[in-house]
Coordinates of N, CA, C and O in Angstrom, one line a residue:
M1343 N -82.0 32.1 31.5 CA -82.0 31.1 30.4 C -82.8 29.9 30.9 O -83.4 29.2 30.1
G1344 N -82.7 29.5 32.2 CA -83.4 28.3 32.7 C -84.9 28.5 32.6 O -85.6 27.6 32.3
T1345 N -85.4 29.7 32.8 CA -86.8 30.0 32.7 C -87.3 29.9 31.2 O -88.3 29.3 30.9
L1346 N -86.5 30.3 30.3 CA -86.8 30.2 28.9 C -86.9 28.7 28.5 O -87.8 28.4 27.7
M1347 N -86.0 27.9 29.0 CA -86.0 26.5 28.6 C -87.3 25.8 29.2 O -87.8 25.0 28.5
R1348 N -87.7 26.2 30.3 CA -88.9 25.6 30.9 C -90.2 26.0 30.1 O -91.1 25.2 29.9
L1349 N -90.2 27.2 29.5 CA -91.3 27.6 28.6 C -91.3 26.8 27.3 O -92.4 26.6 26.8
L1350 N -90.2 26.3 26.9 CA -90.2 25.6 25.6 C -90.5 24.1 25.8 O -90.7 23.4 24.8
E1351 N -90.5 23.6 27.0 CA -90.8 22.1 27.2 C -92.3 21.9 26.9 O -93.1 22.7 27.3
L1352 N -92.5 20.8 26.3 CA -93.9 20.4 26.0 C -94.6 19.7 27.2 O -93.9 18.9 27.9
T1353 N -95.8 20.0 27.4 CA -96.6 19.3 28.5 C -96.9 17.9 28.0 O -96.9 17.6 26.7
P1354 N -97.2 16.9 28.8 CA -97.6 15.6 28.4 C -98.8 15.7 27.4 O -98.9 14.9 26.5
A1355 N -99.8 16.6 27.6 CA -100.9 16.7 26.7 C -100.5 17.2 25.3 O -101.0 16.7 24.3
E1356 N -99.6 18.1 25.3 CA -99.1 18.6 24.0 C -98.3 17.5 23.3 O -98.5 17.3 22.1
T1357 N -97.5 16.7 24.0 CA -96.8 15.6 23.4 C -97.7 14.6 22.9 O -97.5 14.1 21.8
A1358 N -98.8 14.2 23.6 CA -99.8 13.3 23.2 C -100.5 13.8 21.9 O -100.7 13.0 21.0
F1359 N -100.8 15.1 21.9 CA -101.5 15.6 20.7 C -100.6 15.5 19.5 O -101.0 15.1 18.4
L1360 N -99.3 15.9 19.6 CA -98.4 15.8 18.5 C -98.1 14.4 18.0 O -97.8 14.2 16.9
A1361 N -98.2 13.4 19.0 CA -97.9 12.1 18.6 C -99.1 11.3 18.1 O -99.0 10.3 17.5
A1362 N -100.3 11.9 18.2 CA -101.5 11.3 17.7 C -101.5 11.1 16.2 O -100.9 12.0 15.5
P1363 N -102.1 10.1 15.7 CA -102.1 9.9 14.2 C -102.9 11.0 13.6 O -103.8 11.5 14.2
S1364 N -102.5 11.4 12.4 CA -103.2 12.4 11.7 C -104.6 12.0 11.4 O -104.9 10.8 11.0
V1365 N -105.6 12.9 11.4 CA -107.0 12.6 11.1 C -107.2 12.8 9.6 O -108.3 12.6 9.1
A1366 N -106.2 13.0 8.8 CA -106.3 13.2 7.4 C -106.9 11.9 6.7 O -107.4 11.9 5.6
S1367 N -106.7 10.8 7.4 CA -107.2 9.5 6.8 C -108.7 9.4 7.0 O -109.3 8.5 6.4
D1368 N -109.3 10.2 7.8 CA -110.7 10.1 8.0 C -111.4 10.6 6.7 O -110.9 11.4 6.0
S1369 N -112.6 10.1 6.5 CA -113.4 10.5 5.3 C -113.9 11.9 5.6 O -114.0 12.4 6.7
L1370 N -114.3 12.5 4.5 CA -114.9 13.9 4.6 C -116.1 13.8 5.4 O -116.3 14.7 6.3
R1371 N -116.9 12.8 5.2 CA -118.2 12.6 6.0 C -117.9 12.5 7.5 O -118.5 13.2 8.3
A1372 N -116.9 11.7 7.9 CA -116.6 11.6 9.3 C -116.1 12.9 9.9 O -116.5 13.3 11.0
R1373 N -115.1 13.6 9.2 CA -114.6 14.8 9.8 C -115.7 15.9 9.8 O -115.8 16.6 10.8
L1374 N -116.5 15.9 8.8 CA -117.6 16.9 8.8 C -118.6 16.7 9.8 O -119.1 17.6 10.5
T1375 N -118.9 15.4 10.1 CA -119.8 15.1 11.2 C -119.3 15.5 12.5 O -120.1 16.1 13.3
R1376 N -118.1 15.3 12.8 CA -117.5 15.7 14.1 C -117.5 17.2 14.2 O -117.8 17.8 15.2
K1377 N -117.0 17.9 13.1 CA -117.0 19.4 13.1 C -118.4 20.0 13.2 O -118.6 21.0 13.9
L1378 N -119.3 19.4 12.5 CA -120.7 19.9 12.6 C -121.2 19.8 14.0 O -121.8 20.8 14.5
A1379 N -121.0 18.7 14.7 CA -121.5 18.5 16.1 C -120.8 19.5 17.0 O -121.5 20.2 17.8
A1380 N -119.5 19.7 16.8 CA -118.7 20.6 17.7 C -119.2 22.1 17.5 O -119.4 22.8 18.4
T1381 N -119.3 22.4 16.2 CA -119.6 23.8 15.9 C -121.0 24.2 16.3 O -121.3 25.2 17.0
L1382 N -122.0 23.3 16.0 CA -123.4 23.6 16.4 C -123.5 23.6 17.9 O -124.3 24.4 18.5
S1383 N -122.8 22.7 18.6 CA -122.9 22.6 20.1 C -122.4 24.0 20.6 O -123.0 24.5 21.6
A1384 N -121.3 24.5 20.1 CA -120.7 25.7 20.6 C -121.6 26.9 20.3 O -121.9 27.7 21.1
R1385 N -122.1 27.0 19.1 CA -123.0 28.1 18.7 C -124.3 28.1 19.4 O -124.9 29.2 19.7
L1386 N -124.8 26.9 19.6 CA -126.1 26.8 20.3 C -126.0 26.8 21.8 O -127.0 26.8 22.5
R1387 N -124.8 26.7 22.3 CA -124.5 26.5 23.7 C -125.4 25.4 24.3 O -126.1 25.6 25.3
L1388 N -125.3 24.3 23.6 CA -126.2 23.1 24.0 C -125.5 21.9 23.4 O -125.1 21.9 22.2
P1389 N -125.4 20.8 24.2 CA -124.8 19.6 23.7 C -125.6 19.1 22.5 O -126.8 19.0 22.5
L1390 N -124.9 18.8 21.4 CA -125.6 18.3 20.2 C -124.9 17.1 19.6 O -123.6 17.1 19.6
Q1391 N -125.6 16.1 19.2 CA -125.0 14.9 18.6 C -125.4 14.9 17.1 O -126.6 15.2 16.8
A1392 N -124.5 14.5 16.3 CA -124.8 14.4 14.9 C -124.5 13.0 14.4 O -123.4 12.5 14.8
M1393 N -125.4 12.4 13.7 CA -125.2 11.1 13.2 C -125.4 11.1 11.7 O -126.5 11.5 11.2
A1394 N -124.4 10.6 10.9 CA -124.6 10.6 9.5 C -125.7 9.6 9.1 O -125.9 8.6 9.8
M1395 N -126.4 10.0 8.0 CA -127.5 9.1 7.5 C -127.4 9.1 6.0 O -126.8 10.0 5.4
P1396 N -128.1 8.2 5.4 CA -128.1 8.2 3.9 C -128.7 9.5 3.4 O -129.6 10.1 4.0
A1397 N -128.2 10.0 2.3 CA -128.7 11.3 1.7 C -129.1 11.0 0.2 O -128.5 10.2 -0.5
D1398 N -130.2 11.7 -0.1 CA -130.7 11.7 -1.5 C -130.0 12.8 -2.3 O -130.1 13.9 -1.9
A1399 N -129.4 12.4 -3.4 CA -128.7 13.4 -4.2 C -129.7 13.8 -5.3 O -130.4 13.0 -5.9
S1400 N -129.6 15.1 -5.6 CA -130.5 15.6 -6.7 C -129.8 15.2 -8.0 O -128.6 14.9 -8.1
T1401 N -130.5 15.3 -9.1 CA -130.0 14.8 -10.4 C -129.0 15.9 -11.0 O -128.1 15.5 -11.7
D1402 N -129.2 17.1 -10.7 CA -128.3 18.2 -11.1 C -127.4 18.6 -10.0 O -127.8 18.9 -8.9
A1403 N -126.1 18.6 -10.3 CA -125.1 19.1 -9.3 C -125.2 20.6 -9.2 O -125.2 21.3 -10.2
P1404 N -125.3 21.2 -8.0 CA -125.4 22.6 -7.9 C -124.0 23.3 -8.1 O -123.0 22.6 -8.0
A1405 N -124.0 24.6 -8.3 CA -122.7 25.3 -8.5 C -122.0 25.5 -7.2 O -120.7 25.6 -7.2
S1406 N -122.7 25.5 -6.1 CA -122.1 25.6 -4.8 C -123.0 24.8 -3.8 O -124.1 24.4 -4.2
P1407 N -122.4 24.4 -2.7 CA -123.2 23.6 -1.7 C -124.6 24.2 -1.4 O -124.7 25.4 -1.2
V1408 N -125.6 23.4 -1.3 CA -126.9 23.8 -1.0 C -127.3 23.1 0.3 O -127.5 21.9 0.3
W1409 N -127.4 23.9 1.4 CA -127.8 23.3 2.7 C -129.3 23.2 2.8 O -130.1 24.1 2.3
Q1410 N -129.8 22.1 3.4 CA -131.2 21.9 3.6 C -131.5 21.5 5.0 O -131.8 20.4 5.4
P1411 N -131.5 22.6 5.9 CA -131.9 22.3 7.3 C -133.4 22.2 7.4 O -134.1 22.9 6.6
D1412 N -133.9 21.3 8.2 CA -135.3 21.2 8.4 C -135.8 22.3 9.3 O -135.0 23.1 9.9
A1413 N -137.1 22.5 9.5 CA -137.7 23.5 10.3 C -137.3 23.4 11.8 O -137.1 24.5 12.4
A1414 N -137.1 22.2 12.2 CA -136.7 22.0 13.6 C -135.3 22.6 13.9 O -135.1 23.3 14.9
L1415 N -134.4 22.4 13.0 CA -133.0 23.0 13.2 C -133.1 24.5 13.0 O -132.4 25.2 13.8
A1416 N -133.8 25.0 12.0 CA -133.9 26.4 11.8 C -134.5 27.1 13.1 O -134.0 28.1 13.5
S1417 N -135.5 26.5 13.7 CA -136.1 27.0 14.9 C -135.2 27.0 16.1 O -135.1 28.0 16.8
L1418 N -134.5 25.9 16.2 CA -133.5 25.7 17.3 C -132.4 26.8 17.2 O -132.1 27.4 18.2
W1419 N -131.9 26.9 16.0 CA -130.9 27.9 15.8 C -131.3 29.3 16.2 O -130.7 30.0 16.9
L1420 N -132.5 29.7 15.7 CA -133.0 31.1 15.9 C -133.3 31.3 17.4 O -132.9 32.3 18.0
V1421 N -133.9 30.4 18.0 CA -134.3 30.5 19.5 C -133.0 30.6 20.3 O -132.8 31.5 21.1
R1422 N -132.1 29.7 20.1 CA -130.8 29.7 20.9 C -129.9 30.9 20.7 O -129.3 31.4 21.6
R1423 N -129.8 31.3 19.4 CA -129.0 32.4 19.1 C -129.5 33.7 19.6 O -128.8 34.7 19.8
L1424 N -130.9 33.8 19.8 CA -131.5 35.0 20.4 C -131.6 34.9 21.9 O -132.2 35.8 22.5
G1425 N -131.0 33.8 22.5 CA -131.0 33.7 23.9 C -132.1 32.9 24.6 O -132.1 32.8 25.8
G1426 N -133.0 32.4 23.8 CA -134.0 31.6 24.3 C -133.6 30.2 24.8 O -132.5 29.8 24.4
R1427 N -134.4 29.6 25.5 CA -134.0 28.2 26.0 C -134.8 27.1 25.4 O -134.3 26.0 25.2
H1428 N -136.1 27.4 25.2 CA -137.0 26.3 24.7 C -137.6 26.7 23.3 O -138.1 27.8 23.1
V1429 N -137.6 25.7 22.4 CA -138.2 25.9 21.1 C -139.7 25.7 21.2 O -140.1 24.6 21.6
I1430 N -140.4 26.7 20.8 CA -141.9 26.5 20.7 C -142.3 26.9 19.3 O -142.0 28.0 18.8
G1431 N -142.9 26.0 18.6 CA -143.3 26.3 17.2 C -142.2 26.1 16.2 O -141.1 25.6 16.6
T1432 N -142.4 26.5 15.0 CA -141.3 26.4 14.0 C -141.1 27.7 13.3 O -142.0 28.6 13.3
T1433 N -139.9 27.9 12.8 CA -139.5 29.1 12.1 C -139.9 28.9 10.6 O -139.6 27.9 10.0
P1434 N -140.6 29.9 10.0 CA -141.0 29.8 8.6 C -139.8 30.0 7.6 O -140.0 30.0 6.4
F1435 N -138.6 30.3 8.1 CA -137.5 30.6 7.2 C -136.2 30.0 7.8 O -136.2 29.7 9.0
V1436 N -135.2 29.9 7.1 CA -133.9 29.4 7.5 C -133.0 30.7 7.8 O -132.8 31.4 6.9
P1437 N -132.6 30.9 9.0 CA -131.7 32.1 9.3 C -130.5 32.1 8.5 O -129.8 31.1 8.4
H1438 N -130.1 33.2 8.0 CA -129.0 33.4 7.1 C -127.7 33.1 7.9 O -126.7 32.5 7.3
T1439 N -127.7 33.4 9.2 CA -126.5 33.1 10.0 C -126.2 31.6 10.1 O -125.0 31.2 10.2
L1440 N -127.2 30.8 10.1 CA -127.1 29.3 10.1 C -126.4 28.9 8.9 O -125.4 28.1 8.9
I1441 N -126.8 29.3 7.7 CA -126.2 28.9 6.4 C -124.7 29.4 6.4 O -123.8 28.6 6.0
H1442 N -124.4 30.6 6.9 CA -123.0 31.1 6.9 C -122.2 30.2 7.8 O -121.0 29.9 7.4
A1443 N -122.7 29.8 9.0 CA -121.9 28.9 9.9 C -121.6 27.6 9.2 O -120.5 27.0 9.3
L1444 N -122.7 27.0 8.5 CA -122.5 25.7 7.9 C -121.5 25.8 6.7 O -120.7 24.9 6.5
D1445 N -121.6 26.9 5.9 CA -120.7 27.1 4.8 C -119.2 27.2 5.3 O -118.3 26.6 4.7
A1446 N -119.0 27.9 6.4 CA -117.6 28.0 6.9 C -117.1 26.7 7.4 O -115.9 26.4 7.1
L1447 N -117.9 25.9 8.1 CA -117.3 24.6 8.6 C -117.1 23.7 7.4 O -116.1 22.9 7.4
L1448 N -118.0 23.7 6.4 CA -117.8 22.8 5.3 C -116.5 23.2 4.5 O -115.7 22.4 4.1
A1449 N -116.3 24.5 4.3 CA -115.2 25.0 3.6 C -113.9 24.6 4.3 O -112.9 24.2 3.7
E1450 N -113.9 24.8 5.6 CA -112.7 24.4 6.4 C -112.4 22.9 6.3 O -111.2 22.5 6.0
C1451 N -113.4 22.1 6.4 CA -113.2 20.7 6.3 C -112.7 20.3 4.9 O -111.8 19.4 4.7
W1452 N -113.3 20.9 3.9 CA -112.9 20.6 2.5 C -111.4 21.0 2.3 O -110.7 20.2 1.7
L1453 N -111.0 22.2 2.7 CA -109.7 22.6 2.4 C -108.6 21.9 3.3 O -107.5 21.9 2.9
D1454 N -109.1 21.4 4.4 CA -108.2 20.6 5.3 C -107.8 19.2 4.8 O -106.9 18.6 5.2
E1455 N -108.6 18.8 3.8 CA -108.4 17.4 3.3 C -107.1 17.4 2.6 O -106.9 18.1 1.6
A1456 N -106.3 16.4 3.0 CA -104.9 16.3 2.4 C -105.0 15.8 1.0 O -104.4 16.4 0.1
A1457 N -105.7 14.7 0.7 CA -105.8 14.2 -0.6 C -107.2 14.3 -1.0 O -108.1 13.6 -0.5
Q1458 N -107.5 15.2 -1.9 CA -108.9 15.4 -2.3 C -109.4 14.2 -3.1 O -108.7 13.7 -4.0
T1459 N -110.5 13.7 -2.7 CA -111.2 12.6 -3.4 C -112.5 13.1 -3.9 O -112.9 14.2 -3.6
D1460 N -113.1 12.3 -4.8 CA -114.4 12.7 -5.3 C -115.4 12.7 -4.2 O -115.7 11.7 -3.6
P1461 N -116.0 13.9 -3.9 CA -116.9 14.0 -2.8 C -118.2 13.3 -3.2 O -118.6 13.2 -4.4
P1462 N -119.0 12.9 -2.2 CA -120.3 12.4 -2.5 C -121.2 13.5 -3.0 O -120.9 14.7 -2.8
A1463 N -122.2 13.1 -3.7 CA -123.1 14.2 -4.3 C -123.9 14.9 -3.2 O -124.3 16.0 -3.3
A1464 N -124.2 14.2 -2.1 CA -125.0 14.7 -1.0 C -124.6 14.0 0.3 O -124.1 12.9 0.4
L1465 N -124.8 14.8 1.4 CA -124.5 14.3 2.8 C -125.8 14.6 3.6 O -126.4 15.6 3.4
A1466 N -126.0 13.8 4.7 CA -127.2 14.1 5.5 C -126.8 13.7 7.0 O -126.1 12.7 7.2
W1467 N -127.5 14.3 7.9 CA -127.3 14.0 9.3 C -128.6 14.1 10.1 O -129.5 14.9 9.8
Q1468 N -128.7 13.2 11.1 CA -129.7 13.3 12.1 C -129.1 14.0 13.3 O -128.1 13.6 13.8
L1469 N -129.7 15.1 13.7 CA -129.2 15.9 14.8 C -130.1 15.8 16.1 O -131.3 15.9 15.9
T1470 N -129.4 15.7 17.2 CA -130.2 15.6 18.5 C -129.6 16.6 19.5 O -128.4 16.6 19.7
A1471 N -130.4 17.5 20.0 CA -130.0 18.5 21.0 C -131.2 18.7 21.9 O -132.3 19.1 21.5
A1472 N -130.9 18.4 23.2 CA -132.0 18.5 24.2 C -133.2 17.7 23.8 O -133.1 16.5 23.6
R1473 N -134.3 18.3 23.6 CA -135.5 17.6 23.2 C -135.8 17.8 21.7 O -136.9 17.5 21.3
T1474 N -134.9 18.3 21.0 CA -135.1 18.6 19.6 C -134.4 17.5 18.7 O -133.2 17.3 18.8
Q1475 N -135.2 17.0 17.8 CA -134.6 16.1 16.7 C -134.7 16.9 15.4 O -135.8 17.4 15.1
A1476 N -133.6 16.9 14.7 CA -133.6 17.7 13.4 C -132.8 16.9 12.4 O -132.1 16.0 12.7
T1477 N -133.0 17.3 11.1 CA -132.2 16.7 10.1 C -131.6 17.9 9.3 O -132.1 19.0 9.2
L1478 N -130.4 17.5 8.7 CA -129.7 18.5 7.9 C -129.1 17.7 6.7 O -128.6 16.6 6.9
A1479 N -129.2 18.3 5.6 CA -128.6 17.7 4.4 C -127.9 18.8 3.6 O -128.2 20.0 3.7
V1480 N -127.0 18.4 2.7 CA -126.3 19.3 1.9 C -126.0 18.6 0.5 O -125.6 17.4 0.5
Q1481 N -126.3 19.3 -0.5 CA -126.0 18.9 -1.9 C -124.7 19.5 -2.3 O -124.5 20.7 -2.1
L1482 N -123.7 18.7 -2.8 CA -122.4 19.2 -3.1 C -122.2 19.4 -4.6 O -122.7 18.6 -5.4
P1483 N -121.4 20.4 -5.0 CA -121.0 20.5 -6.4 C -120.0 19.5 -6.9 O -119.3 18.9 -6.1
H1484 N -120.0 19.3 -8.2 CA -119.0 18.4 -8.8 C -118.6 19.2 -10.0 O -119.3 20.0 -10.6
P1485 N -117.4 19.2 -10.5 CA -116.3 18.3 -10.0 C -115.6 18.9 -8.8 O -115.9 20.0 -8.3
I1486 N -114.5 18.3 -8.4 CA -113.7 18.7 -7.2 C -113.2 20.2 -7.4 O -113.2 20.9 -6.4
T1487 N -112.9 20.6 -8.5 CA -112.4 22.0 -8.7 C -113.4 23.0 -8.4 O -113.1 24.0 -7.8
D1488 N -114.7 22.7 -8.7 CA -115.8 23.6 -8.3 C -115.9 23.7 -6.8 O -116.1 24.8 -6.3
M1489 N -115.8 22.6 -6.1 CA -115.9 22.6 -4.7 C -114.7 23.3 -4.0 O -114.9 24.1 -3.1
T1490 N -113.6 23.1 -4.5 CA -112.4 23.8 -4.0 C -112.4 25.3 -4.2 O -112.1 26.1 -3.3
R1491 N -112.9 25.7 -5.4 CA -113.0 27.1 -5.7 C -114.0 27.8 -4.8 O -113.8 28.9 -4.2
W1492 N -115.1 27.1 -4.6 CA -116.2 27.6 -3.6 C -115.6 27.8 -2.2 O -115.8 28.8 -1.6
A1493 N -114.9 26.7 -1.7 CA -114.4 26.7 -0.4 C -113.4 27.8 -0.2 O -113.4 28.5 0.8
R1494 N -112.5 28.1 -1.1 CA -111.5 29.1 -1.0 C -112.2 30.5 -1.0 O -111.8 31.4 -0.3
G1495 N -113.3 30.7 -1.7 CA -114.1 31.9 -1.7 C -114.7 32.1 -0.4 O -114.8 33.3 0.1
V1496 N -115.2 31.1 0.2 CA -115.9 31.2 1.5 C -114.9 31.6 2.6 O -115.1 32.5 3.4
I1497 N -113.7 31.0 2.6 CA -112.7 31.3 3.6 C -112.2 32.7 3.4 O -112.0 33.5 4.3
R1498 N -112.0 33.1 2.1 CA -111.5 34.5 1.8 C -112.4 35.5 2.3 O -112.0 36.6 2.7
H1499 N -113.8 35.3 2.2 CA -114.8 36.3 2.6 C -115.3 36.2 4.0 O -116.2 36.9 4.4
A1500 N -114.7 35.2 4.7 CA -115.2 35.0 6.1 C -114.7 36.1 7.1 O -113.8 36.8 6.9

């Protein structure tokens, strides 16, 4: 019984984690920026920093999020995911796996939001990894119900 009790005791790190304030008060942009940097760093096996920047919204809201990675990010993704170390040249297409990864992290962030608020029409980031500078933008659907329906579909099919 004594061994069982020791297994149930929380470590100081676990206690600190549980006592930390909820991140639900963060904005969608802030949470998505952190998750974007963490996910891309892990997938690229390369430290990556993401900084939110102003985004231009299109006049028509799309039915689902539309990602707009630049050629530098598409090239970095393809080279690193295929095991390369240095990006030389640019990729003439956006790898499908990059869009799937971005969709999954956006869907998770959206569904994790405790109190859904009206999302911005668009978000954008400046990304820095090694010697690569890239930009990434996303156009978001409106109204909130469309975004929630899309996010649930992405999670269901992941």
